[in-house]
XYZ file of C-alpha atoms in Angstrom:
558
model
C 44.491 62.802 23.942
C 45.663 61.171 20.722
C 45.637 57.821 22.530
C 41.990 58.296 23.542
C 41.066 59.198 19.977
C 42.781 56.065 18.731
C 40.900 53.869 21.214
C 37.597 55.524 20.345
C 38.306 55.004 16.627
C 39.143 51.324 17.185
C 35.952 50.802 19.201
C 33.875 52.451 16.483
C 35.455 50.280 13.821
C 34.866 47.151 15.891
C 31.223 48.132 16.453
C 30.746 48.826 12.753
C 32.305 45.483 11.860
C 30.044 43.712 14.343
C 26.963 45.398 12.881
C 28.124 44.621 9.325
C 28.882 40.987 10.053
C 25.601 40.627 11.896
C 23.713 41.978 8.926
C 25.664 39.650 6.607
C 24.889 36.652 8.792
C 21.251 37.655 8.882
C 21.127 38.011 5.118
C 22.753 34.559 4.814
C 20.239 32.829 7.034
C 18.413 31.428 3.972
C 15.420 30.323 6.028
C 13.024 32.362 3.923
C 15.120 32.953 0.825
C 16.826 30.857 -1.801
C 20.499 30.070 -1.465
C 20.538 29.744 -5.276
C 18.721 32.900 -6.419
C 18.080 34.996 -3.331
C 14.357 34.966 -4.120
C 11.933 34.777 -1.232
C 10.248 31.426 -0.722
C 6.863 30.523 0.758
C 5.680 34.075 0.117
C 2.097 35.040 -0.682
C 3.228 36.654 -3.906
C 4.610 33.384 -5.216
C 7.975 31.692 -5.260
C 8.928 28.117 -4.504
C 6.895 26.517 -1.744
C 8.444 24.048 0.685
C 8.125 23.023 4.296
C 10.933 24.672 6.330
C 9.549 23.237 9.580
C 9.829 19.614 8.491
C 11.564 17.683 11.257
C 13.583 14.520 11.048
C 11.801 11.319 10.132
C 9.262 10.196 12.683
C 9.580 6.647 14.005
C 6.716 4.587 12.594
C 4.478 2.318 14.682
C 6.325 -0.695 16.064
C 9.772 0.390 14.853
C 13.138 0.960 16.529
C 15.902 3.190 15.149
C 19.059 1.373 14.003
C 22.018 3.664 13.406
C 23.963 2.401 10.405
C 27.670 1.668 10.194
C 30.239 -0.882 9.137
C 30.483 -4.473 10.336
C 31.878 -7.856 9.415
C 29.085 -9.732 7.680
C 29.421 -13.502 7.694
C 30.707 -16.135 10.050
C 34.172 -15.993 11.579
C 33.524 -18.453 14.400
C 33.779 -22.236 14.105
C 31.975 -23.698 11.080
C 31.407 -27.422 11.632
C 28.825 -27.613 8.849
C 31.296 -26.298 6.235
C 28.518 -24.669 4.240
C 30.923 -22.125 2.736
C 28.000 -19.760 2.151
C 28.810 -17.056 4.675
C 32.441 -16.105 4.206
C 33.247 -12.961 6.210
C 33.264 -9.673 4.326
C 33.152 -6.028 5.353
C 29.856 -4.255 4.669
C 28.311 -0.873 5.435
C 24.596 -0.280 5.915
C 22.748 3.012 6.165
C 20.631 3.859 9.166
C 17.186 2.315 9.110
C 14.303 1.238 11.316
C 13.248 -2.277 12.255
C 10.296 -3.814 14.056
C 10.861 -4.213 17.768
C 9.369 -7.716 17.610
C 8.345 -10.200 14.977
C 4.995 -9.560 13.329
C 2.452 -11.203 15.622
C -0.696 -13.189 14.967
C -2.743 -10.210 16.165
C -1.073 -7.886 13.653
C -1.683 -10.307 10.803
C -5.297 -10.877 11.851
C -5.852 -7.121 11.575
C -4.638 -7.385 7.976
C -6.973 -10.311 7.232
C -9.908 -8.503 8.831
C -9.278 -5.422 6.657
C -9.128 -7.547 3.511
C -12.350 -9.339 4.408
C -14.206 -6.082 5.058
C -12.953 -4.263 1.961
C -12.816 -7.239 -0.412
C -15.541 -9.607 0.850
C -14.740 -13.233 -0.090
C -18.440 -13.736 -0.861
C -17.887 -11.612 -3.974
C -16.337 -13.800 -6.656
C -14.272 -10.862 -7.956
C -12.471 -10.582 -4.618
C -12.543 -14.124 -3.254
C -8.967 -14.876 -4.276
C -7.612 -11.707 -2.639
C -8.570 -12.915 0.816
C -7.727 -16.559 0.129
C -4.287 -15.603 -1.153
C -3.492 -13.819 2.118
C -4.605 -16.687 4.379
C -1.780 -18.361 6.243
C -0.974 -22.039 5.831
C -2.059 -23.388 9.208
C -1.382 -26.953 8.067
C 2.354 -26.380 8.516
C 1.923 -27.584 12.103
C 0.967 -31.110 11.068
C 3.458 -33.934 11.468
C 2.971 -37.488 10.220
C 4.095 -38.898 13.564
C 3.072 -36.077 15.876
C -0.167 -34.721 17.323
C -0.170 -30.975 16.653
C -3.812 -30.349 15.774
C -4.186 -27.953 18.693
C -1.777 -25.581 16.909
C -3.309 -26.247 13.505
C -6.729 -25.176 14.788
C -5.798 -22.480 17.299
C -2.381 -20.928 16.781
C -3.421 -18.164 14.393
C -6.810 -17.111 15.744
C -7.042 -18.028 19.428
C -6.406 -15.005 21.710
C -4.000 -17.085 23.794
C -1.579 -16.877 20.846
C -2.337 -13.260 19.879
C 1.121 -11.960 20.855
C 3.003 -14.913 19.421
C 4.968 -14.535 16.156
C 3.037 -15.360 13.027
C 4.144 -18.502 11.147
C 2.823 -20.361 8.110
C 3.507 -17.187 6.145
C 5.302 -17.239 2.802
C 7.794 -14.612 1.669
C 5.251 -13.377 -0.891
C 2.614 -12.906 1.806
C 5.096 -11.081 4.047
C 5.814 -8.602 1.240
C 2.107 -7.989 0.638
C 1.533 -7.422 4.363
C 4.338 -4.844 4.371
C 2.768 -2.990 1.440
C -0.623 -2.971 3.176
C 0.949 -1.694 6.396
C 2.586 1.227 4.576
C -0.726 2.434 3.171
C -2.624 2.090 6.428
C -0.010 4.049 8.422
C 0.111 6.893 5.878
C -3.665 6.879 5.552
C -3.974 7.557 9.279
C -1.335 10.313 9.119
C -3.339 12.182 6.478
C -6.504 11.747 8.494
C -4.911 12.982 11.726
C -3.553 16.045 9.906
C -6.995 16.885 8.532
C -5.976 16.148 4.936
C -8.594 13.470 4.360
C -12.039 12.917 5.780
C -12.036 11.412 9.248
C -12.779 7.695 9.365
C -12.654 7.464 5.572
C -10.609 4.277 5.967
C -13.653 2.549 7.447
C -16.008 3.599 4.666
C -14.039 2.778 1.511
C -15.359 0.584 -1.268
C -13.224 -2.059 -3.006
C -12.311 0.309 -5.823
C -11.602 3.234 -3.468
C -8.819 1.884 -1.258
C -6.052 4.277 -0.317
C -2.570 3.845 -1.781
C 0.365 6.039 -0.759
C 1.955 6.025 -4.207
C -1.359 6.782 -5.914
C -1.919 9.757 -3.606
C 1.588 11.094 -4.258
C 1.574 10.559 -8.027
C -2.079 11.180 -8.879
C -3.898 12.582 -5.816
C -7.144 13.125 -7.727
C -7.308 9.351 -8.237
C -6.791 8.499 -4.560
C -9.768 6.794 -2.949
C -10.985 5.972 -6.445
C -11.211 9.659 -7.325
C -13.811 10.222 -4.605
C -13.413 13.983 -4.160
C -15.594 14.095 -1.075
C -13.035 11.988 0.768
C -9.808 13.630 -0.305
C -11.120 17.198 -0.185
C -14.468 17.164 1.581
C -16.008 20.565 0.963
C -14.964 22.732 3.904
C -11.922 20.548 4.408
C -10.457 21.787 1.139
C -9.542 25.032 2.904
C -7.724 23.052 5.562
C -5.833 21.159 2.889
C -4.741 24.393 1.235
C -3.266 25.536 4.540
C -1.409 22.281 4.989
C 0.231 22.332 1.571
C 0.892 25.439 -0.511
C 2.222 23.636 -3.574
C 1.140 24.281 -7.158
C -2.159 22.441 -6.712
C -2.884 24.206 -3.445
C -4.746 21.127 -2.291
C -2.650 18.009 -1.776
C 0.279 16.879 0.331
C 3.377 15.999 -1.683
C 6.552 14.121 -0.884
C 8.396 17.411 -0.330
C 6.111 18.203 2.603
C 7.912 15.480 4.582
C 4.703 14.217 6.170
C 4.321 10.682 4.808
C 6.396 7.696 5.878
C 8.697 5.704 3.583
C 7.565 2.160 2.843
C 7.491 -0.689 5.311
C 9.373 -3.600 3.755
C 11.342 -6.723 4.586
C 14.875 -5.980 5.808
C 17.785 -6.889 3.570
C 20.033 -9.695 4.748
C 22.818 -7.221 5.572
C 20.418 -5.020 7.584
C 18.999 -7.979 9.490
C 22.411 -9.366 10.414
C 23.721 -5.929 11.393
C 20.678 -5.259 13.593
C 20.825 -8.709 15.188
C 24.465 -8.298 16.238
C 23.639 -5.104 18.141
C 27.161 -3.747 18.014
C 26.105 -0.282 19.170
C 26.515 -1.150 22.838
C 30.014 -2.595 22.514
C 33.402 -1.001 21.970
C 35.520 -4.129 21.658
C 37.877 -4.506 18.702
C 37.261 -8.245 18.335
C 33.521 -7.688 18.325
C 33.854 -5.024 15.634
C 35.879 -7.465 13.535
C 33.107 -10.011 13.767
C 33.915 -12.047 16.852
C 30.485 -11.663 18.417
C 28.661 -14.979 18.292
C 25.126 -14.102 19.443
C 22.882 -11.002 19.667
C 23.951 -10.825 23.309
C 27.455 -10.531 24.740
C 29.290 -13.726 25.560
C 29.751 -17.207 24.162
C 26.910 -18.979 25.938
C 23.129 -19.218 25.646
C 22.481 -18.828 29.388
C 22.585 -15.612 31.377
C 25.572 -14.896 33.634
C 23.916 -11.990 35.443
C 23.416 -12.457 39.174
C 19.627 -12.067 39.169
C 19.009 -14.228 36.091
C 22.011 -16.543 36.177
C 21.301 -19.784 34.352
C 18.223 -18.539 32.498
C 18.086 -19.220 28.787
C 18.492 -16.111 26.614
C 16.517 -17.405 23.639
C 13.920 -19.960 22.621
C 15.580 -22.831 20.740
C 15.882 -26.607 20.691
C 18.354 -27.596 23.367
C 18.811 -31.217 22.383
C 17.144 -34.319 21.011
C 13.624 -34.370 22.399
C 14.352 -31.228 24.415
C 12.519 -28.102 23.240
C 12.533 -26.223 26.529
C 14.284 -28.068 29.309
C 12.986 -29.781 32.408
C 9.761 -28.216 33.661
C 10.418 -25.703 36.409
C 13.032 -23.079 37.048
C 15.471 -24.357 34.397
C 12.901 -24.408 31.604
C 13.107 -21.700 28.915
C 9.348 -21.108 29.118
C 8.414 -22.359 25.664
C 8.136 -25.621 23.802
C 6.962 -24.162 20.492
C 7.146 -20.423 19.844
C 7.090 -17.998 22.754
C 5.187 -14.779 23.257
C 7.159 -11.833 21.903
C 9.294 -9.979 24.458
C 9.714 -13.112 26.563
C 13.482 -12.668 26.513
C 15.795 -9.687 26.896
C 16.305 -7.457 23.827
C 19.672 -6.818 22.232
C 21.469 -3.468 22.436
C 19.247 -1.987 19.726
C 16.130 -2.867 21.708
C 15.146 -5.661 19.310
C 13.580 -8.811 20.711
C 14.068 -12.397 19.528
C 16.793 -11.732 16.971
C 17.894 -15.257 17.867
C 15.449 -18.088 18.454
C 11.643 -18.154 18.622
C 11.119 -18.034 14.842
C 13.552 -17.645 11.976
C 12.734 -14.664 9.774
C 12.349 -13.921 6.091
C 14.614 -11.256 4.635
C 14.341 -9.571 1.257
C 17.317 -11.168 -0.521
C 17.336 -13.840 -3.194
C 19.663 -16.590 -2.001
C 23.085 -17.201 -3.520
C 25.954 -19.090 -1.875
C 28.165 -16.003 -2.042
C 27.810 -12.350 -1.096
C 29.471 -10.425 -3.913
C 31.260 -7.822 -1.823
C 33.772 -7.244 -4.625
C 31.021 -5.583 -6.654
C 29.237 -3.803 -3.810
C 29.896 -3.297 -0.098
C 27.285 -0.594 0.617
C 23.664 -1.513 1.418
C 24.216 -4.930 -0.151
C 21.062 -6.541 -1.535
C 20.409 -9.178 -4.175
C 16.863 -9.029 -5.510
C 16.363 -5.742 -7.335
C 13.596 -5.848 -9.934
C 13.140 -2.269 -11.112
C 9.662 -1.198 -12.179
C 7.908 2.030 -13.126
C 4.374 3.368 -13.122
C 2.303 2.242 -16.080
C 1.119 5.196 -18.176
C -1.999 5.146 -20.366
C -2.374 6.735 -23.817
C -3.485 10.005 -22.207
C -0.261 10.261 -20.226
C -1.913 9.419 -16.909
C -0.888 6.681 -14.503
C -2.913 3.479 -14.678
C -4.618 2.785 -11.382
C -5.734 -0.779 -10.735
C -9.511 -1.173 -10.600
C -11.716 -3.990 -9.413
C -11.747 -5.326 -12.963
C -7.982 -5.175 -13.548
C -6.509 -6.943 -10.522
C -3.411 -8.911 -11.473
C -3.329 -12.422 -9.990
C -0.267 -14.643 -9.915
C -0.273 -18.439 -9.751
C 2.594 -19.618 -7.569
C 4.582 -22.802 -8.112
C 2.545 -24.595 -5.443
C -0.716 -23.680 -7.192
C -1.787 -20.971 -4.761
C -3.223 -17.850 -6.376
C -2.339 -14.465 -4.894
C -3.172 -10.885 -5.844
C -0.032 -8.980 -6.821
C -1.804 -5.627 -6.517
C -5.037 -4.258 -5.097
C -7.575 -1.793 -6.480
C -6.400 1.753 -5.879
C -2.706 0.958 -6.448
C -0.716 2.114 -9.482
C -0.015 -0.652 -11.983
C 3.704 -1.406 -12.192
C 5.558 -2.496 -15.341
C 9.263 -3.369 -15.865
C 11.611 -0.552 -16.786
C 12.614 -0.536 -20.452
C 15.236 0.997 -22.711
C 13.962 4.485 -21.934
C 15.430 4.089 -18.438
C 18.403 1.813 -19.170
C 19.901 3.197 -22.400
C 23.573 4.220 -21.956
C 23.371 3.800 -18.193
C 26.413 2.462 -16.389
C 24.775 1.530 -13.058
C 22.104 -0.875 -14.371
C 20.986 -2.220 -17.729
C 18.047 -4.522 -16.991
C 14.818 -4.516 -15.041
C 15.464 -7.865 -13.339
C 18.809 -7.987 -11.514
C 18.240 -10.966 -9.252
C 20.918 -13.077 -10.923
C 23.345 -10.288 -11.795
C 26.948 -11.541 -11.788
C 25.645 -14.972 -10.914
C 23.712 -16.465 -13.815
C 22.774 -13.662 -16.187
C 24.281 -13.249 -19.659
C 26.945 -10.782 -18.589
C 28.232 -12.817 -15.692
C 28.205 -16.085 -17.679
C 30.169 -14.802 -20.657
C 32.849 -17.419 -20.048
C 30.542 -19.977 -18.481
C 30.594 -23.334 -20.255
C 27.439 -25.400 -20.603
C 27.366 -28.702 -18.775
C 24.895 -31.270 -20.030
C 22.388 -31.168 -22.837
C 18.985 -29.526 -23.004
C 16.464 -31.964 -21.554
C 13.518 -30.111 -23.045
C 12.163 -28.601 -19.846
C 13.322 -25.091 -20.619
C 14.844 -23.091 -23.470
C 18.640 -22.821 -23.224
C 18.611 -25.245 -20.334
C 22.371 -25.710 -20.437
C 22.976 -21.987 -19.978
C 21.269 -21.805 -16.605
C 23.711 -21.184 -13.787
C 21.624 -23.131 -11.281
C 20.053 -26.312 -12.598
C 16.963 -26.210 -10.371
C 13.565 -27.878 -10.898
C 11.097 -26.007 -13.114
C 7.627 -26.888 -11.885
C 4.819 -25.411 -13.943
C 1.270 -24.486 -12.971
C -1.334 -23.216 -15.405
C -5.107 -22.714 -15.315
C -7.521 -23.734 -18.057
C -10.648 -21.843 -19.121
C -12.667 -23.361 -16.273
C -10.134 -22.317 -13.665
C -8.865 -25.851 -13.094
C -5.155 -25.907 -12.268
C -2.861 -28.078 -14.338
C 0.178 -28.863 -12.183
C 3.273 -30.187 -13.939
C 5.889 -31.515 -11.544
C 9.466 -31.498 -12.822
C 10.543 -35.148 -12.676
C 13.939 -34.656 -14.273
C 16.746 -36.656 -12.671
C 19.345 -34.144 -13.847
C 18.556 -31.428 -11.311
C 21.434 -30.588 -9.026
C 20.140 -27.761 -6.800
C 17.062 -26.038 -5.413
C 18.584 -22.577 -5.864
C 16.900 -20.246 -8.358
C 15.504 -16.717 -8.465
C 12.447 -17.726 -6.440
C 14.197 -18.799 -3.235
C 14.797 -16.296 -0.444
C 17.135 -16.070 2.503
C 15.863 -16.551 6.021
C 17.926 -15.723 9.081
C 18.101 -16.550 12.765
C 17.445 -19.743 14.627
C 13.966 -20.874 15.611
C 12.252 -22.946 18.269
C 13.032 -25.991 16.092
C 16.767 -25.230 15.720
C 19.832 -26.022 17.797
C 21.965 -23.146 19.079
C 24.268 -23.404 16.037
C 21.667 -21.464 14.051
C 21.349 -18.661 16.620
C 24.446 -17.002 15.170
C 23.179 -13.997 13.123
C 25.700 -14.847 10.388
C 24.046 -18.175 9.601
C 21.920 -18.153 6.452
C 19.511 -20.599 4.886
C 17.016 -20.457 2.038
C 13.482 -21.568 1.278
C 11.084 -21.178 -1.700
C 9.434 -17.753 -1.522
C 5.926 -19.119 -2.089
C 6.038 -21.799 0.622
C 5.714 -21.614 4.405
C 6.760 -23.494 7.527
C 5.933 -23.581 11.229
C 9.250 -21.969 12.155
C 9.673 -18.988 9.765
C 8.055 -15.620 10.493
C 9.125 -12.079 9.668
C 9.483 -8.506 10.833
C 9.382 -5.270 8.845
C 11.991 -2.590 8.278
C 11.888 0.983 6.980
C 14.611 3.073 5.357
C 15.899 6.155 7.130
C 15.784 9.449 5.217
C 17.966 12.369 6.192
C 20.734 12.292 8.771
C 22.481 9.099 9.762
C 22.138 9.774 13.474
C 19.087 10.434 15.581
C 18.383 14.176 15.834
C 21.042 14.783 13.186
C 23.830 15.156 15.751
C 27.217 13.482 15.660
C 28.054 11.590 18.864
C 30.860 13.032 20.950
C 33.183 11.144 23.261
């Protein structure tokens, strides 16, 4: 009898403990209450409002997910050129997204068409916006070659629609990426019922949509046109979509808008090109992989495709594709995207076809001693310009900032509807330990701090103040416009220049249809002036990953 009572008592205690722990777990769910204060959130009575149903980052149009990790950046294979500009070093990159293919002619034509419709070149105020975005189709010309068919047709003829865009400068690639960001987020807001449907087709030059303007000053989005951003009856729909303090507009904390499209960093591009995700070989991990595909050769060893070329490149003197027929690689100039097999990340043409711009300013070394995480040289920190009333300054049709490049071409650095950007100042840099200047392109390689013990070589030749203190003695061409708009071009004729490297040259990666297979190695790196273009350099966009490193936020298991 006593034994039965003991068992009954133990069962009751176990049941009570289960009920107690269940109630504790329920109270610690924190889905509707604050882990900090215990207050209820998202309640009608008040409290902090946030989006508990926000999922992981959606994959933007054209992008593929690249899970980040560590890899050996730089060349560890044979180096017959002895460039000494890609010494191997260990780097780690965060997860990100990258375009499946290079940006195509069709994609860029969509950009040009939008600019022409919104900023008609017939209007003198906007003429230079469209002209600054036009590609340099003359890059195809050769003094001893007949290439006029490409000069006249490559960009606009539908036969080349799915071919990678060329004749594009680094500056133009950046502006395309900015435009793409705003158009993708503009459509997201429209699809969610936040903005008036088809508003993107009806905007005026001073009412263009900008993601950052909408997030920082939503009442100024679309030029402050309230009928577009709220739209009468639609204002109720907006209030349901976002219950923040304004009760009307989506904010960053709603998790709806995409991060910016941008050019990939050099480290990201090289990591993505190697496609290490599909391999579990120690030598590969340590940097022994030579191409985006497995193996040491440029031809396929698979039974069905044995002998086929795996990329579009120059195979020898006077040989841009092979003998016509089965052994040909299918292209003499560029090839249509997706003509060859993708790498293990699902990325096409990470070797051959066209070389690609990346975001970095070129230097012969990668300073892994200072940083080995998300390495990038090129940071120029800016902030939103604020007017005397404490409001952000939005660019209008009368305040577009134009920049004259070293080759005399004039480009718009911002468009109406965007927030004016200015360099960060002492308010942001005072007593900071992680950065002290707005422009960090030459940090530890030419700036005052890194040249503390640098000795001047040569005398000032008058072309620039403190000429002898410049780390890289590159030409300093100057272009200025007089009151009539005529450009005065001053070519640097100094015979004392020793390099073309400066803060205006950018890295480009990957071999092209004009290159031998030596350049197909993802570790190879070259540079070119950021405001010039060629017939063999294109680009693709990337996007940062927010949130978990892995897809779906789950760690892989063996």
